[in-house]
Amino acid sequence: MTHNVSLRPYNTFGVEATAAAFVEVASVDELRAALRQATRPVLVLGGGSNILFTQDWPGTVVRNRIRGIEVVRRFPHRLWVRAGGGEVWHDLVLWAVRQGLGGIENLSLIPGSVGAAPVQNIGAYGVELKDVFVSLEAVELATGHLRRFTRRECRFGYRDSIFKQHEKGRWCITAVTLSLTTDRHRLNTSYGDVARTLASMGVAHPTPADISEAVVRIRQTKLPDPAIIGNCGSFFKNPEVGPEVWENIRQQYPNAPHYPLPNGHIKVPAGWLIEQCGWKGRRVGNVGCYEKQSLVLVNHGGATGQEAYALAQAIAHSVAERFGIALEPEVNVL
Ligand code: EPU
C-alpha cells in the first residue's frame, strides 16, 4: 500500500487526481489482504478507461491486476473461458480469435479490463457482452466474501448492470466466464461499417479473426487512441426517446439516424445530436469534442477533470435546449 499516489497514469482521460492510498492486487488473496488494511472508501480500478476523476480519492484505490485465461468447460460446439478481472479486454479478444473462437470479435479494441466489461455490459457493432456471458466472480469490498453472479443476477441492460445500479461500488470483479463458439459461429456483420470494411478487405466468408480485424480498422479510423489522445470512449449513452420527441426531430431532420426499439421507443445517436448542436471538433481550453466522433470528449493535454465535466455539462445543456433530450453520461464521473 502506498500513499498520495497520482492516478494520472491509471485513467485514460489522463487527468490528475490523487489517491490517499493505492494498492495493486494480483490474486483474490492479495485483494482480501488489501481490503483488510484499506482506508475507506475503496475504489476498484481496472483499465481506468470509463472513469473521469473530478476530485481526489479520499480512501484507497485498488488496481485489479488479477490475470489468467483458461478453458474451464468444453461442449460440442462451444467452450467456457474464464478470464481474470485484471486482464486487458482486448488481449482476451485477441487470445480468443487466435484460437478460432467466436463471440467477442465485434468487441475488439474496446479499452479497459475484463473485470470492467460486465459493469457496463460493453457493446459494439451489434454485440453486447451479455450475449456471451455465463457468470462472474466478485469479492465484496466490505467483507472480502467471494460470490458468483449468474447472467440473470447481473441484470444486464444497454450499458448497464446491477454493478452500475444498487450494487455500485460494492464489488471487485475478480473473474468472468464467457461462452465462446468453437465452430458454427453466430457471426454478426449486420452493422454497415463492418460489412463495408470486410468487403474492402476482400473477405466474402469472414472468420471471427476477419471480423476482429475489420472492427479494429473501424475503431482506429473513428476513435482516438487513449495512448495518444486522452479520452474515455463514448461519454454519453445513446438516448431512447418516445414517439412524440422523435416525431419533432424527424420533422426538422427527415434524415436523422435512428434505431426503432422493440418497446416502441427510438434510439437516437447522441453523437448526431451533439454534432447538430455544433460541438463536433470544438475545443474549449484543454478539452474538446473529438473531430471524427462527437460522442467522445478528448484531453488535448493538461486537462482537469472539472474542465472535462464542465464541457460535458455544456454539451448536455445544448442538447436539452435544442431537442428536449437529457443526455446521460456513460462514463463514471467521480
Ligand atoms: N453520428 C454523427 N456524428 C457524430 C457521431 C455519430 O452524426 O459525430 C451519427 C452517425 O450517423 C452514425 C451514428 O451517429 O451513423 C452512430 O455512430 P457510431 O456508429 O459511431 O456509433 P455510436 O452510436 O456513436 C455506439 C457505442 C460505441 C460503439 C459504436 C459501434 C454507445 C454509447 N456507444 O456509438 O461504443 O463503438 O456504437 O457499435 O452506445 C463506447 O461505449 O465507449 C463506445 C465507443
Coordinates of C-alpha atoms and ligand atoms in Angstrom, one line a residue:
M1 CA 0.0 0.0 0.0
T2 CA 1.4 3.4 -1.0
H3 CA 0.1 6.8 -0.1
N4 CA -0.7 10.0 -2.0
V5 CA -0.4 8.4 -5.4
S6 CA -1.1 10.2 -8.7
L7 CA -3.9 8.5 -10.6
R8 CA -2.9 10.1 -13.9
P9 CA -1.3 7.0 -15.3
Y10 CA -4.3 5.0 -14.3
N11 CA -7.1 6.8 -16.1
T12 CA -7.2 7.0 -19.9
F13 CA -8.6 10.6 -19.9
G14 CA -5.2 11.4 -18.4
V15 CA -6.5 13.8 -15.7
E16 CA -4.6 14.5 -12.5
A17 CA -6.1 13.2 -9.2
T18 CA -4.5 11.8 -6.1
A19 CA -5.4 8.7 -4.2
A20 CA -4.9 8.8 -0.4
A21 CA -3.8 5.2 -0.7
F22 CA -3.2 2.9 -3.6
V23 CA -2.5 -0.8 -4.0
E24 CA -2.3 -3.3 -6.9
V25 CA -3.5 -6.8 -6.3
A26 CA -2.7 -9.9 -8.4
S27 CA -4.9 -12.5 -6.7
V28 CA -8.0 -12.9 -4.7
D29 CA -5.9 -13.4 -1.5
E30 CA -3.9 -10.2 -2.2
L31 CA -7.2 -8.4 -2.7
R32 CA -8.6 -9.6 0.6
A33 CA -5.4 -8.7 2.4
A34 CA -5.6 -5.2 0.9
L35 CA -9.2 -4.8 1.8
R36 CA -8.4 -5.6 5.5
Q37 CA -5.9 -2.7 5.6
A38 CA -7.7 -0.3 3.3
T39 CA -8.9 3.1 4.4
R40 CA -12.5 3.7 3.2
P41 CA -14.0 4.5 0.7
V42 CA -12.4 1.9 -1.6
L43 CA -12.5 2.3 -5.4
V44 CA -11.6 -0.6 -7.7
L45 CA -9.9 0.5 -10.9
G46 CA -9.5 -1.7 -13.9
G47 CA -8.1 -0.1 -17.1
G48 CA -9.4 3.3 -16.0
S49 CA -11.0 3.8 -19.4
N50 CA -14.5 4.6 -18.3
I51 CA -13.9 6.9 -15.4
L52 CA -13.5 10.7 -15.0
F53 CA -11.9 12.0 -11.8
T54 CA -13.1 15.4 -10.9
Q55 CA -11.6 15.3 -7.5
D56 CA -9.0 13.4 -5.4
W57 CA -10.0 10.0 -4.0
P58 CA -10.1 10.2 -0.2
G59 CA -9.7 6.5 0.5
T60 CA -7.9 3.5 -1.1
V61 CA -7.8 2.8 -4.9
V62 CA -7.3 -0.9 -5.6
R63 CA -6.0 -1.6 -9.0
N64 CA -7.1 -5.1 -10.2
R65 CA -4.2 -7.0 -11.8
I66 CA -5.7 -10.5 -11.4
R67 CA -4.7 -12.3 -14.6
G68 CA -5.2 -15.6 -16.3
I69 CA -7.2 -17.0 -19.2
E70 CA -8.3 -20.7 -19.1
V71 CA -10.8 -23.0 -20.7
V72 CA -12.9 -24.4 -17.9
R73 CA -15.5 -26.5 -19.8
R74 CA -15.9 -28.0 -23.2
F75 CA -19.1 -28.7 -25.1
P76 CA -19.7 -30.0 -28.7
H77 CA -19.7 -26.6 -30.4
R78 CA -18.6 -24.1 -27.7
L79 CA -16.5 -23.8 -24.6
W80 CA -16.3 -21.7 -21.5
V81 CA -13.4 -19.4 -21.0
R82 CA -12.7 -17.9 -17.6
A83 CA -10.5 -14.8 -17.5
G84 CA -9.1 -12.8 -14.6
G85 CA -10.7 -9.5 -14.0
G86 CA -7.4 -7.7 -14.4
E87 CA -6.7 -9.0 -17.9
V88 CA -6.8 -6.4 -20.6
W89 CA -10.1 -6.9 -22.5
H90 CA -8.6 -6.6 -26.0
D91 CA -5.9 -9.2 -25.0
L92 CA -8.7 -11.7 -24.3
V93 CA -10.3 -10.9 -27.6
L94 CA -7.0 -11.5 -29.4
W95 CA -6.5 -14.7 -27.5
A96 CA -10.0 -15.9 -28.5
V97 CA -9.7 -15.1 -32.2
R98 CA -6.2 -16.7 -32.4
Q99 CA -7.8 -19.9 -31.1
G100 CA -10.5 -19.6 -33.7
L101 CA -13.2 -18.9 -31.1
G102 CA -16.2 -16.9 -31.9
G103 CA -18.4 -14.5 -29.8
I104 CA -16.4 -11.4 -28.8
E105 CA -14.7 -10.5 -32.1
N106 CA -17.1 -7.5 -32.6
L107 CA -15.9 -6.2 -29.2
S108 CA -12.3 -5.8 -30.4
L109 CA -10.2 -2.9 -29.2
I110 CA -12.6 -1.7 -26.5
P111 CA -10.3 -0.2 -24.0
G112 CA -10.5 -1.4 -20.4
S113 CA -10.2 -4.6 -18.4
V114 CA -12.1 -7.9 -18.3
G115 CA -13.5 -7.1 -14.8
A116 CA -14.9 -3.8 -16.0
A117 CA -16.6 -5.3 -19.1
P118 CA -19.7 -6.6 -17.3
V119 CA -20.2 -3.4 -15.2
Q120 CA -21.4 -1.5 -18.2
N121 CA -22.2 -4.5 -20.4
I122 CA -19.8 -3.3 -23.1
G123 CA -21.1 -3.4 -26.6
A124 CA -20.2 -2.6 -30.2
Y125 CA -21.3 -3.4 -33.7
G126 CA -24.4 -5.4 -32.8
V127 CA -22.9 -7.5 -30.0
E128 CA -23.0 -7.0 -26.2
L129 CA -21.1 -8.8 -23.5
K130 CA -24.3 -10.3 -22.2
D131 CA -24.7 -12.3 -25.4
V132 CA -21.7 -14.5 -24.4
F133 CA -21.7 -14.0 -20.7
V134 CA -22.0 -17.1 -18.3
S135 CA -21.1 -15.8 -14.9
L136 CA -18.7 -13.7 -12.9
E137 CA -16.9 -14.0 -9.6
A138 CA -16.6 -10.9 -7.3
V139 CA -15.3 -10.1 -3.9
E140 CA -17.4 -7.9 -1.7
L141 CA -15.4 -4.9 -0.7
A142 CA -17.0 -4.6 2.8
T143 CA -16.5 -8.2 3.8
G144 CA -13.9 -9.9 1.5
H145 CA -16.5 -12.6 0.6
L146 CA -16.2 -14.2 -2.8
R147 CA -19.5 -14.6 -4.7
R148 CA -20.7 -15.8 -8.1
F149 CA -23.2 -13.8 -10.1
T150 CA -25.1 -15.5 -12.9
R151 CA -26.2 -13.7 -16.1
R152 CA -29.7 -13.2 -14.8
E153 CA -28.4 -11.8 -11.4
C154 CA -26.3 -9.2 -13.3
R155 CA -29.5 -7.7 -14.8
F156 CA -27.7 -6.5 -18.0
G157 CA -29.2 -3.7 -19.9
Y158 CA -27.9 -1.2 -22.5
R159 CA -24.5 -0.2 -21.0
D160 CA -26.0 -1.2 -17.7
S161 CA -25.9 -3.9 -14.9
I162 CA -26.6 -4.1 -11.2
F163 CA -22.9 -3.0 -10.8
K164 CA -23.9 0.4 -12.0
Q165 CA -27.2 0.4 -10.0
H166 CA -27.8 -0.8 -6.4
E167 CA -24.6 -2.9 -6.2
K168 CA -22.5 0.1 -7.4
G169 CA -19.1 0.4 -5.7
R170 CA -19.6 -2.7 -3.6
W171 CA -17.7 -5.4 -5.5
C172 CA -14.4 -6.2 -7.2
I173 CA -15.0 -8.4 -10.2
T174 CA -12.2 -11.0 -10.0
A175 CA -13.1 -13.3 -12.9
V176 CA -15.5 -13.5 -15.8
T177 CA -16.6 -16.7 -17.6
L178 CA -17.8 -16.4 -21.2
S179 CA -19.3 -19.0 -23.6
L180 CA -17.5 -18.9 -27.0
T181 CA -18.2 -21.0 -30.1
T182 CA -15.6 -23.4 -31.5
D183 CA -17.5 -23.8 -34.8
R184 CA -20.9 -22.9 -36.3
H185 CA -20.2 -19.3 -35.2
R186 CA -23.0 -16.9 -35.0
L187 CA -21.2 -14.0 -36.7
N188 CA -22.7 -10.6 -36.7
T189 CA -21.8 -8.5 -39.7
S190 CA -25.1 -6.6 -39.9
Y191 CA -23.6 -3.3 -38.9
G192 CA -23.0 -1.3 -42.1
D193 CA -19.4 -0.3 -41.2
V194 CA -18.4 -3.9 -40.6
A195 CA -19.9 -5.2 -43.8
R196 CA -18.3 -2.4 -45.8
T197 CA -14.9 -2.9 -44.2
L198 CA -15.0 -6.7 -44.8
A199 CA -15.8 -6.0 -48.4
S200 CA -12.9 -3.6 -48.7
M201 CA -10.7 -6.3 -47.2
G202 CA -11.9 -8.7 -49.9
V203 CA -13.4 -11.1 -47.4
A204 CA -16.6 -12.8 -48.5
H205 CA -16.8 -15.6 -45.8
P206 CA -15.5 -14.0 -42.7
T207 CA -14.0 -15.8 -39.7
P208 CA -14.1 -14.3 -36.2
A209 CA -10.5 -13.1 -36.8
D210 CA -11.5 -11.3 -40.0
I211 CA -14.3 -9.5 -38.1
S212 CA -12.0 -8.6 -35.3
E213 CA -9.6 -7.1 -37.9
A214 CA -12.4 -5.2 -39.5
V215 CA -13.6 -3.8 -36.2
V216 CA -10.0 -2.8 -35.2
R217 CA -9.7 -0.9 -38.5
I218 CA -13.1 0.9 -38.0
R219 CA -12.3 1.9 -34.4
Q220 CA -8.9 3.1 -35.4
T221 CA -10.3 5.4 -38.0
K222 CA -13.1 6.8 -35.8
L223 CA -12.0 6.7 -32.2
P224 CA -8.9 8.3 -30.7
D225 CA -6.2 6.0 -29.2
P226 CA -6.1 6.9 -25.5
A227 CA -2.4 6.3 -25.5
I228 CA -2.1 9.3 -27.9
I229 CA -5.0 11.5 -27.0
G230 CA -6.7 11.1 -23.6
N231 CA -10.4 10.0 -23.8
C232 CA -12.8 7.6 -22.2
G233 CA -14.7 6.4 -25.3
S234 CA -18.3 7.4 -25.7
F235 CA -19.0 10.0 -22.9
F236 CA -22.8 9.7 -23.1
K237 CA -25.3 6.9 -23.7
N238 CA -27.4 7.0 -26.8
P239 CA -30.7 8.2 -25.5
E240 CA -34.0 6.4 -26.1
V241 CA -36.9 8.8 -26.8
G242 CA -40.6 8.4 -27.0
P243 CA -42.5 8.7 -30.3
E244 CA -43.5 12.4 -29.8
V245 CA -40.0 13.5 -29.2
W246 CA -38.8 11.5 -32.2
E247 CA -41.6 13.0 -34.4
N248 CA -40.4 16.5 -33.6
I249 CA -36.8 15.6 -34.6
R250 CA -38.0 13.8 -37.7
Q251 CA -40.0 16.8 -38.9
Q252 CA -36.9 19.1 -38.7
Y253 CA -34.4 16.4 -39.8
P254 CA -36.1 13.8 -42.1
N255 CA -32.7 12.0 -42.5
A256 CA -31.7 11.8 -38.8
P257 CA -30.1 8.5 -38.0
H258 CA -32.2 6.4 -35.6
Y259 CA -32.9 2.9 -34.5
P260 CA -36.5 1.8 -33.6
L261 CA -36.6 -0.4 -30.5
P262 CA -39.0 -3.3 -29.7
N263 CA -40.7 -1.2 -27.0
G264 CA -41.8 1.5 -29.4
H265 CA -39.1 3.9 -28.3
I266 CA -36.5 5.2 -30.7
K267 CA -32.7 5.3 -30.0
V268 CA -31.1 8.4 -31.4
P269 CA -27.3 8.5 -31.7
A270 CA -26.0 11.0 -29.1
G271 CA -23.1 11.8 -31.4
W272 CA -25.5 13.0 -34.0
L273 CA -27.4 15.2 -31.5
I274 CA -24.1 16.7 -30.3
E275 CA -22.9 17.4 -33.8
Q276 CA -26.2 19.2 -34.7
C277 CA -25.6 21.5 -31.7
G278 CA -22.3 22.5 -33.3
W279 CA -19.9 20.8 -30.9
K280 CA -18.1 18.4 -33.3
G281 CA -14.3 19.2 -33.3
R282 CA -14.8 22.2 -31.0
R283 CA -12.1 22.9 -28.3
V284 CA -12.7 24.6 -25.0
G285 CA -9.4 25.2 -23.1
N286 CA -7.7 21.8 -22.8
V287 CA -10.7 19.7 -23.6
G288 CA -12.8 19.2 -26.7
C289 CA -15.3 17.2 -28.7
Y290 CA -13.4 14.8 -31.0
E291 CA -13.4 15.8 -34.6
K292 CA -14.4 12.4 -36.0
Q293 CA -16.9 11.3 -33.3
S294 CA -18.7 13.9 -31.3
L295 CA -19.7 11.4 -28.6
V296 CA -16.0 11.2 -27.5
L297 CA -14.6 14.0 -25.3
V298 CA -10.8 14.4 -25.5
N299 CA -8.0 15.8 -23.4
H300 CA -5.8 18.0 -25.6
G301 CA -3.2 18.0 -22.9
G302 CA -3.2 19.1 -19.3
A303 CA -7.0 18.9 -18.8
T304 CA -8.5 18.7 -15.4
G305 CA -11.5 16.5 -14.6
Q306 CA -13.6 19.5 -13.7
E307 CA -12.8 21.1 -17.1
A308 CA -14.0 17.9 -18.9
Y309 CA -17.1 17.6 -16.8
A310 CA -17.9 21.3 -17.4
L311 CA -17.7 20.6 -21.2
A312 CA -19.9 17.6 -20.8
Q313 CA -22.5 19.6 -18.9
A314 CA -22.4 22.4 -21.6
I315 CA -22.9 19.8 -24.3
A316 CA -25.8 18.2 -22.4
H317 CA -27.3 21.6 -21.8
S318 CA -27.4 22.4 -25.5
V319 CA -28.8 19.1 -26.5
A320 CA -31.6 19.5 -23.9
E321 CA -32.4 23.1 -25.1
R322 CA -32.4 22.1 -28.8
F323 CA -34.0 18.7 -28.7
G324 CA -35.6 18.4 -25.2
I325 CA -33.5 15.2 -24.6
A326 CA -31.5 14.7 -21.4
L327 CA -28.1 13.0 -22.2
E328 CA -26.9 10.6 -19.5
P329 CA -23.2 10.1 -19.0
E330 CA -22.0 6.6 -19.9
V331 CA -18.7 7.4 -18.1
N332 CA -18.4 7.0 -14.3
V333 CA -17.9 10.6 -13.1
L334 CA -16.3 10.7 -9.7
Ligands
EPU1 N1 -23.0 10.4 -35.7 C1 -23.0 11.7 -36.2 N2 -22.0 12.5 -35.7 C2 -21.0 12.1 -34.9 C3 -21.1 10.7 -34.4 C4 -22.1 9.9 -34.8 O1 -23.8 12.1 -37.0 O2 -20.2 12.9 -34.5 C5 -24.1 9.5 -36.2 C6 -23.8 8.8 -37.5 O3 -25.0 8.9 -38.3 C7 -23.6 7.4 -37.2 C8 -24.4 7.2 -35.9 O4 -24.4 8.5 -35.2 O5 -24.2 6.6 -38.2 C9 -23.8 6.2 -35.0 O6 -22.5 6.5 -34.7 P1 -21.4 5.3 -34.4 O7 -21.6 4.2 -35.4 O8 -20.1 5.9 -34.3 O9 -21.9 4.7 -33.1 P2 -22.4 5.4 -31.7 O10 -23.8 5.1 -31.6 O11 -21.9 6.8 -31.7 C10 -22.1 3.3 -30.2 C11 -21.3 2.9 -29.0 C12 -19.9 2.8 -29.2 C13 -19.6 1.7 -30.2 C14 -20.4 2.1 -31.5 C15 -20.4 1.0 -32.6 C16 -22.7 3.9 -27.2 C17 -22.7 5.0 -26.1 N3 -21.6 3.9 -28.0 O12 -21.6 4.6 -30.6 O13 -19.3 2.3 -28.0 O14 -18.3 1.5 -30.5 O15 -21.8 2.3 -31.2 O16 -21.2 -0.1 -32.2 O17 -23.6 3.1 -27.3 C18 -18.2 3.2 -26.0 O18 -19.2 2.7 -25.4 O19 -17.3 3.8 -25.4 C19 -18.2 3.1 -27.5 C20 -17.2 3.6 -28.2

